[in-house]
Coordinates of C-alpha atoms and ligand atoms in Angstrom, one line a residue:
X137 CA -5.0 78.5 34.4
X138 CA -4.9 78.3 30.6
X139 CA -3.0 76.4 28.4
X140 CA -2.4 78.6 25.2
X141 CA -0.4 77.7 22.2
X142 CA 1.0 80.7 20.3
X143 CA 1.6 80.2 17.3
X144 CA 4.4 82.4 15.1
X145 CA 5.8 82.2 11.7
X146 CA 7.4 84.7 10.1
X147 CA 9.3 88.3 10.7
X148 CA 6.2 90.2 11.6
X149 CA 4.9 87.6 13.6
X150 CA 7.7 87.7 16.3
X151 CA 7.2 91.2 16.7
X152 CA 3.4 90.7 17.7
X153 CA 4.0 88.0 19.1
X154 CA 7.1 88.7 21.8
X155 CA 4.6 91.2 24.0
X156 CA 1.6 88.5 24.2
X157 CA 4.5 86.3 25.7
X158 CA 5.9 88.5 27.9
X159 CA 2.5 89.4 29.3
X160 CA 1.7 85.9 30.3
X161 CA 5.1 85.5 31.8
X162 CA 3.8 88.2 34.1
X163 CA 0.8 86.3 35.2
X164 CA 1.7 82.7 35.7
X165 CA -0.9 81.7 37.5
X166 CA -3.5 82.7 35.0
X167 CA -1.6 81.2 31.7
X168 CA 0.6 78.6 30.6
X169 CA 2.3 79.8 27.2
X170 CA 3.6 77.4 24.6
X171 CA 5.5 79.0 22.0
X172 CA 5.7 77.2 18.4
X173 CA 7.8 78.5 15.8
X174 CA 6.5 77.1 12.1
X175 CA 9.3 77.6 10.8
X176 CA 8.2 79.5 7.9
X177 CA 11.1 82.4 8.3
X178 CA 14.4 80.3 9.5
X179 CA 17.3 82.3 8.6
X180 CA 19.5 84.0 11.0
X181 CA 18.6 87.6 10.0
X182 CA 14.7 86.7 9.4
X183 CA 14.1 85.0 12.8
X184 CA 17.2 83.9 15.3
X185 CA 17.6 88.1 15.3
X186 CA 14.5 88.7 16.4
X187 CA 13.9 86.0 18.8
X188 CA 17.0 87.8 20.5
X189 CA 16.4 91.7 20.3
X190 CA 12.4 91.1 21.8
X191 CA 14.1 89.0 24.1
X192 CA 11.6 86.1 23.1
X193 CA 12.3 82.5 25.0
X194 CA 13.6 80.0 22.4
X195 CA 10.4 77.9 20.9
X196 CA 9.1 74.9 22.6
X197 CA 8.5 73.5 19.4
X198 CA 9.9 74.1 16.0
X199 CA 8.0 72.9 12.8
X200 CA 11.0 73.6 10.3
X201 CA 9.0 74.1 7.5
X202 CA 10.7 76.2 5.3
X203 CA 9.9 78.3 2.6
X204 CA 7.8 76.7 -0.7
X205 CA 4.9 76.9 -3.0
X206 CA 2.0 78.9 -1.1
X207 CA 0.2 75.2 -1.4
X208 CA 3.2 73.6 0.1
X209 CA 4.1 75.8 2.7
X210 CA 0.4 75.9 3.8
X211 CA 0.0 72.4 4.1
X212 CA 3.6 71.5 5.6
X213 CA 2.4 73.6 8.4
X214 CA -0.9 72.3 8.8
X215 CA 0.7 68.7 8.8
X216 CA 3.2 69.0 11.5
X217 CA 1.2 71.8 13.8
X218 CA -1.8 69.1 13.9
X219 CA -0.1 66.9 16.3
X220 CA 1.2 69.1 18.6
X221 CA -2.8 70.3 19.0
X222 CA -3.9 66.9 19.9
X223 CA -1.3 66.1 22.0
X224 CA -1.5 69.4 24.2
X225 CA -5.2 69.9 23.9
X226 CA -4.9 73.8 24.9
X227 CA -7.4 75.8 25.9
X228 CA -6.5 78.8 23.3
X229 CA -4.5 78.8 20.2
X230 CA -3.3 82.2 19.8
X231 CA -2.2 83.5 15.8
X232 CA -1.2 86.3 15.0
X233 CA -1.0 89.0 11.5
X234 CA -1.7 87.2 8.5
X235 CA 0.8 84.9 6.9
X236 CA 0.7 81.2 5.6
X237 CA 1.2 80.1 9.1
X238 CA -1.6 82.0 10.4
X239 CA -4.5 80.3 8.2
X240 CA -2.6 77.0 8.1
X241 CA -2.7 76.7 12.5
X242 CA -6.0 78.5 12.7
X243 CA -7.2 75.8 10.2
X244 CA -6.1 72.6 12.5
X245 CA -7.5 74.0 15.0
X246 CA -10.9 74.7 13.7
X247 CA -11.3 70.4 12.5
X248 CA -10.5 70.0 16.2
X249 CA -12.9 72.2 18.0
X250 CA -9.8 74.0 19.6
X251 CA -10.4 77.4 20.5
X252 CA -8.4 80.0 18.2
X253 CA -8.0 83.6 18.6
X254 CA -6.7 85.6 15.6
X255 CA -4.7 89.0 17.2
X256 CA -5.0 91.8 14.2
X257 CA -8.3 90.7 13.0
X258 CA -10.5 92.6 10.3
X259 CA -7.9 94.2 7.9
X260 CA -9.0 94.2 4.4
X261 CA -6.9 95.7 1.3
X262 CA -10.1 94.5 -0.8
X263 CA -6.8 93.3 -3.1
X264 CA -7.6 88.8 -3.3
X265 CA -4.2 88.6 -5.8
X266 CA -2.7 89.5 -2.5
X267 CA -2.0 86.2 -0.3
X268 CA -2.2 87.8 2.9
X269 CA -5.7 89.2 2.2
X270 CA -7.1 85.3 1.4
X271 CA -5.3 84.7 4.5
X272 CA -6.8 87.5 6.5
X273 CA -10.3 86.6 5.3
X274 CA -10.0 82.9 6.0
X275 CA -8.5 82.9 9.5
X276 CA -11.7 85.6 10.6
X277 CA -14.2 83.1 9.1
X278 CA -12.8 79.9 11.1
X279 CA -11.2 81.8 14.4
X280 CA -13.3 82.1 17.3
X281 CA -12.3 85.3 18.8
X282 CA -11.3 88.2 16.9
X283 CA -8.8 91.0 18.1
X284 CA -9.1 93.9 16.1
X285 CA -6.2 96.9 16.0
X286 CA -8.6 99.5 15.1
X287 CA -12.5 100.2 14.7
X288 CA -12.3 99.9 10.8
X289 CA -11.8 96.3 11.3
X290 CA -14.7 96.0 13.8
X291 CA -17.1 97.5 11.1
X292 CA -15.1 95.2 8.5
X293 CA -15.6 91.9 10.4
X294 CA -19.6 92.9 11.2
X295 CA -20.2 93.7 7.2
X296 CA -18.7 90.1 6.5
X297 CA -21.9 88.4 8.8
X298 CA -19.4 88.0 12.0
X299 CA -21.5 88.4 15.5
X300 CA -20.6 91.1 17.4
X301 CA -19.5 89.1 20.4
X302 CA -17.0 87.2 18.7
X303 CA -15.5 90.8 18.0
X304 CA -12.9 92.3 20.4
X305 CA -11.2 95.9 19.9
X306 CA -8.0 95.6 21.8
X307 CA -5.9 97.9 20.0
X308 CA -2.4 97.2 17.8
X309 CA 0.2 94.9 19.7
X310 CA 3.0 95.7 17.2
X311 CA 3.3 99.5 19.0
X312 CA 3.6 97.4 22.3
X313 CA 6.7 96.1 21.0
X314 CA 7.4 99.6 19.3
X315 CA 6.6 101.6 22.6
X316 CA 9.0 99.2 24.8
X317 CA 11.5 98.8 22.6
X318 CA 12.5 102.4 21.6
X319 CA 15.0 103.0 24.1
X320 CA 16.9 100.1 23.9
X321 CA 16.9 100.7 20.1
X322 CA 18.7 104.1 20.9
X323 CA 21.9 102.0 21.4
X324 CA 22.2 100.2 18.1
X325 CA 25.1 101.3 16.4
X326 CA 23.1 101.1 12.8
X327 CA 23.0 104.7 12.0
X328 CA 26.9 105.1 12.6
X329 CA 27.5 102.0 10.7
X330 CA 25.8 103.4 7.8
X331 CA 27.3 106.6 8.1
X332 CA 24.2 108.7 8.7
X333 CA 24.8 109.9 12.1
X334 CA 23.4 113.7 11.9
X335 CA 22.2 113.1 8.6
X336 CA 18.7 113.6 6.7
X337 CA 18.2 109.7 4.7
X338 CA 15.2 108.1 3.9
X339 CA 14.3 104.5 4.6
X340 CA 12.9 101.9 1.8
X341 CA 11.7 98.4 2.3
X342 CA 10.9 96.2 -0.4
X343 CA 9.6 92.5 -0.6
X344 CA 5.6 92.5 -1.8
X345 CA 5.4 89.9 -4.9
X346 CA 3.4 92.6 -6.7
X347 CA 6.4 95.1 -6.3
X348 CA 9.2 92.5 -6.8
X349 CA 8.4 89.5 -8.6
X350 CA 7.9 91.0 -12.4
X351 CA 10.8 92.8 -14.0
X352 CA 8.2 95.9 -15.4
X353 CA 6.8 96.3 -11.8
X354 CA 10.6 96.1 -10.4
X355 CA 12.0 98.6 -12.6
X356 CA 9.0 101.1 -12.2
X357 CA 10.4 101.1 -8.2
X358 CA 13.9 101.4 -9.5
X359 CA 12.7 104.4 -11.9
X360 CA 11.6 106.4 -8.4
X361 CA 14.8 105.5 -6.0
X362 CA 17.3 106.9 -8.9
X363 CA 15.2 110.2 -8.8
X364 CA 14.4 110.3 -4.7
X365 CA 18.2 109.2 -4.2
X366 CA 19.4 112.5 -5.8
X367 CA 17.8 114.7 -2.9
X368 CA 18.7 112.7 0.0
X369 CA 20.6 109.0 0.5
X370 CA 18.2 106.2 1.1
X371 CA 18.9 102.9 3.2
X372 CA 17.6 99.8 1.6
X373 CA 17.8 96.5 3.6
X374 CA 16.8 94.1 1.6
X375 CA 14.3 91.0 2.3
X376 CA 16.2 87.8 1.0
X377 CA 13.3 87.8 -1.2
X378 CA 13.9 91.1 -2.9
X379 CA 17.9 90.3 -3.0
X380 CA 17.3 87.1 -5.0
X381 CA 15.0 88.4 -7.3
X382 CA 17.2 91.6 -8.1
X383 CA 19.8 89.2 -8.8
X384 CA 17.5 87.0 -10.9
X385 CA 16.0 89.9 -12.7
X386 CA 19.4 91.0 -14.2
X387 CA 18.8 94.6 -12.0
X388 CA 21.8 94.0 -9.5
X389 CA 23.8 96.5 -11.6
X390 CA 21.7 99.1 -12.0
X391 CA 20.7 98.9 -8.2
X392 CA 24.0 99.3 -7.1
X393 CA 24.9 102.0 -9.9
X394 CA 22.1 104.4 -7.8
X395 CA 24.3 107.0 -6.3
X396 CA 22.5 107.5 -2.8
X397 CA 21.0 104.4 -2.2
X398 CA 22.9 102.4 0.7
X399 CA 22.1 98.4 0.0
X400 CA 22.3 96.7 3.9
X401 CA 21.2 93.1 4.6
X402 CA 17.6 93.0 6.2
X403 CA 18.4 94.4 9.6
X404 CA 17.5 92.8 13.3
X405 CA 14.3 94.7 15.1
X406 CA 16.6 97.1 17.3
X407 CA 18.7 98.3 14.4
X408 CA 15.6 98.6 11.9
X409 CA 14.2 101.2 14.7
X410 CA 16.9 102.8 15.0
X411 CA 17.2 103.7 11.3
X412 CA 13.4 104.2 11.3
X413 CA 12.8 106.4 14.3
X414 CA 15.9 108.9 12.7
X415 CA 14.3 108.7 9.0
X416 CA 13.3 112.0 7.7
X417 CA 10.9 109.8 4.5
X418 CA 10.3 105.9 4.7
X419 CA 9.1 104.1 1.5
X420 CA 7.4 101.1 2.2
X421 CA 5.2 98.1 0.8
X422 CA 4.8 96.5 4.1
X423 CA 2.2 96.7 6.7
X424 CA 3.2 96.7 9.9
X425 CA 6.0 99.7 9.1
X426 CA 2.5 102.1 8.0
X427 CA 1.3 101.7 11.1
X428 CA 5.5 102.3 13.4
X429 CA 5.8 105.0 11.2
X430 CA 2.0 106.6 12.5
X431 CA 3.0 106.1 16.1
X432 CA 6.5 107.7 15.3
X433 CA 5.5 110.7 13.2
X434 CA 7.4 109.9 10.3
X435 CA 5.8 110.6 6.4
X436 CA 5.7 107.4 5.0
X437 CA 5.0 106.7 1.1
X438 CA 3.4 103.5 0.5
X439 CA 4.4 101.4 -2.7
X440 CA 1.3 99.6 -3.4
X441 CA -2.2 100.6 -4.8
X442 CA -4.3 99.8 -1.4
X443 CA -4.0 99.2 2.2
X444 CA -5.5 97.4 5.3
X445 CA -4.4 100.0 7.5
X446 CA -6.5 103.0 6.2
X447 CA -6.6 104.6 9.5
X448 CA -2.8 105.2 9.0
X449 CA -3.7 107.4 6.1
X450 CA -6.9 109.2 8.1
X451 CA -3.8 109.8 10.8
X452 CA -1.8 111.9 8.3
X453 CA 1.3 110.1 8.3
X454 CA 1.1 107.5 5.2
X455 CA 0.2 108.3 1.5
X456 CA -0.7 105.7 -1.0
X457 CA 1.7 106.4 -4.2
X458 CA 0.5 102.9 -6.2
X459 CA 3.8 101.8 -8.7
X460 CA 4.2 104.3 -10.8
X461 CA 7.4 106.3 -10.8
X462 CA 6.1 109.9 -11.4
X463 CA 3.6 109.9 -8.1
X464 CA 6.1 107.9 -5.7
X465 CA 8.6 110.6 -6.9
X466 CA 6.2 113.5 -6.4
X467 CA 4.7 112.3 -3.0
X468 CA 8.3 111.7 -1.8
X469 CA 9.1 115.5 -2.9
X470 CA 5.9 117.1 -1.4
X471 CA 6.8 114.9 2.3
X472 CA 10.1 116.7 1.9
X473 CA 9.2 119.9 1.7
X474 CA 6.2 119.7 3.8
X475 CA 7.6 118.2 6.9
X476 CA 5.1 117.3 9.5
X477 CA 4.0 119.1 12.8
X478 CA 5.1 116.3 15.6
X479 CA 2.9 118.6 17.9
X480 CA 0.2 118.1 15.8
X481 CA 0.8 113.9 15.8
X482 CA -2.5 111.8 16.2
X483 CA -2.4 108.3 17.7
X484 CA -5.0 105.6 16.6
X485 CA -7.2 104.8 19.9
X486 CA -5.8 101.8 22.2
X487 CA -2.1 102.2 19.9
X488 CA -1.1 103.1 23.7
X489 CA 1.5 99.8 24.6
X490 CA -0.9 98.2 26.3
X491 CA -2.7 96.0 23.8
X492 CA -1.5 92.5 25.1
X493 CA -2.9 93.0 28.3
X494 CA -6.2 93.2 27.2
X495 CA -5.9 90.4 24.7
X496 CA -5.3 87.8 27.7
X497 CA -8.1 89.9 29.8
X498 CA -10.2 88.8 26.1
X499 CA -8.6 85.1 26.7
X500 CA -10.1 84.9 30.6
X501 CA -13.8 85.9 29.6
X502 CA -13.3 82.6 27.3
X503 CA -16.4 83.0 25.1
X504 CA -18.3 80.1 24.7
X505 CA -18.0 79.0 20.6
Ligands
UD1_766 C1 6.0 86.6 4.3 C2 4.5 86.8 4.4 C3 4.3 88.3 4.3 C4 5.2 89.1 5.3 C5 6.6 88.7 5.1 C6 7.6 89.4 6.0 C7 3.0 85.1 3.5 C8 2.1 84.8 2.4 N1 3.8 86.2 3.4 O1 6.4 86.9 2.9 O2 3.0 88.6 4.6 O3 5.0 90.5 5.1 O4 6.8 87.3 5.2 O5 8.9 89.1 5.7 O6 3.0 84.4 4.5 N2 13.6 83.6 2.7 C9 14.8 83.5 3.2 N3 15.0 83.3 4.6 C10 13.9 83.2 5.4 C11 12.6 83.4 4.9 C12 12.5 83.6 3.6 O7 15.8 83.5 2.5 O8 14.2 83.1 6.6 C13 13.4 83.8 1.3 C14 13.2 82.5 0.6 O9 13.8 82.7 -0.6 C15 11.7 82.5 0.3 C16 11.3 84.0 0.2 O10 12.2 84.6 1.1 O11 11.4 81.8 -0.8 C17 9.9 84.2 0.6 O12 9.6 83.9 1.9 P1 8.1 83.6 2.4 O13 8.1 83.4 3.9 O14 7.5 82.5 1.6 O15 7.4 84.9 2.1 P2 7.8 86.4 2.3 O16 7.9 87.0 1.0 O17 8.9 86.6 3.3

């Protein structure tokens, strides 16, 4: 039997982290979960919604750390996971994506020659003024075992001086939650309470600091949704992030003066897939919705210069348009009127539902450090 602490933070991290759980429910005699929330996303919509639509059990252990600095965050997490390490002595930490709370818990563990696993290992954007990249490249160099979505982050890992046996391709666990979650998301009422039942929309999330932090880089985004929102109307629900700095910005009225674009609050997981599995365009800066929108067939324009998820672009699905408002504009037009060919739909290798399985098959060989 093995003890495993799994460690999750923040929005995306309950979605990877809700099928690793519910696999080692399924095989109690092999593994003892213990499930500790950091606290880094608290808020009803960011966390309480998704613990309930995964159907996640509540956390043994809240941290409560809240959101601050990058420095502050970080170290308020490393400071009150540390404890909970010594005192449970588990065989595995388990961390997932590539947040503060990632590289803050993979840290502890490291200074006490605990055992850590990082699940979606080996990205790279190449981008360091993003935080998730120093995140991504620090929790590879410390964790012991590395579970890698796709073989791009296998070479990745091995071109950074990682030995091969510390590397395990086990395939994406957010399409496990995608792939058992689809049906259920059929009976969200999101699309009706949008109005867009039977209608063509697009989708748009927005929270990246290089997309929403800086009034220039804010308005360029702006500058592209008043031109796409003329051909079809596109749902927006916002990250708190994104709201407040709208509002900070001075840009609330010239958001909501963009006939076409529906503002919503950021939505639970089952409503978001709802909205996303019916989306006839999505325009994104996030990561995990490249890769739903690969497994779902749906064109997806990326806001942002550079990716960790190139094979969602080598699928066909996503399209890098950077920031400025003449390509986003003309890649959103040329996914409009080139719709794609869902016969013709390639899947990643191992993107198949499956993925958590084999990441506690990887935590019973329990390599040796
Ligand atoms: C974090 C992750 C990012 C991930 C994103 C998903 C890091 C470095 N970034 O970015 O990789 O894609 O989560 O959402 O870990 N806020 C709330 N309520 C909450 C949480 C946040 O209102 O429950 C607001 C706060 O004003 C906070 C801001 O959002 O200051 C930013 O939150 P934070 O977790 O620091 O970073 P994200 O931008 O969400």
């Amino acid at each position: 039997m093995l003890k495993v602490i799994i460690v999750a933070g923040a929005r995306p991290n309950f979605i990877k982290v809700a099928p690793i759980i519910a696999a080692m429910r399924r095989r109690p005699k092999d593994f003892q979960p213990i499930l500790i929330h950091t606290g880094q996303h608290y808020d009803a919509a960011m966390s309480d919604a998704f613990f309930r639509d995964l159907e996640m059990p509540e956390p043994d252990v809240d941290l409560g750390v809240g959101s601050a600095s990058h420095a502050v965050q970080t170290a308020g997490i490393i400071q009150a996971f540390e404890p909970y390490v010594i005192s449970e002595r588990p065989d595995w930490v388990v961390v997932v994506g590539d947040v503060n709370s990632t590289v803050a818990c993979a840290l502890v563990c490291a200074k006490l020659d605990v055992k850590v696993a990082h699940v979606e290992a080996g990205l790279r954007s190449r981008d360091r003024t993003m935080p998730e990249e120093i995140n991504r490249v620090l929790t590879d160099q410390i964790a012991d075992l590395l579970l890698t979505p796709s073989s791009d982050a296998d070479e990745n890992l091995r071109a950074e001086g990682i030995p091969p046996e510390r590397i395990r391709f086990v395939g994406n666990i957010m399409i496990d939650s995608l792939l058992a979650n689809l049906e259920r998301a059929k009976r969200s009422t999101a699309r009706a309470d949008l109005g867009l039942v039977n209608k063509d929309y697009a989708v748009l999330t927005l929270h990246r600091p290089s997309n929403v932090d800086e009034e220039s880089a804010l308005v360029r985004v702006i500058e592209a949704l008043e031109e796409i929102a003329r051909r079809l109307p596109i749902v927006f629900p916002a990250h708190p992030r994104t709201r407040k700095m709208i509002e900070e910005l001075g840009l609330a009225e010239r958001v909501e003066n963009i006939k076409g674009l529906i503002l919503a609050d950021a939505l639970g997981y089952l409503d978001f897939l709802q909205l996303l599995s019916g989306a006839r365009l999505v325009l994104t800066d996030s990561g995990g919705i490249q890769e739903e929108t690969t497994v779902l067939g749906i064109p997806c324009i990326t806001l942002r210069k550079n990716t960790e998820r190139p094979i969602t672009i080598e699928m066909g699905t996503n399209k890098l348009a950077g920031a400025e408002p003449a390509k986003i504009v003309a890649a959103a037009n040329e996914a409009l009127d080139n719709p794609p060919d869902k016969a013709a739909l390639r899947i990643p290798p191992l993107w198949d539902g499956r993925t958590a399985d084999r990441i506690l098959d990887a935590l019973l060989q329990n390599p040796e450090r």
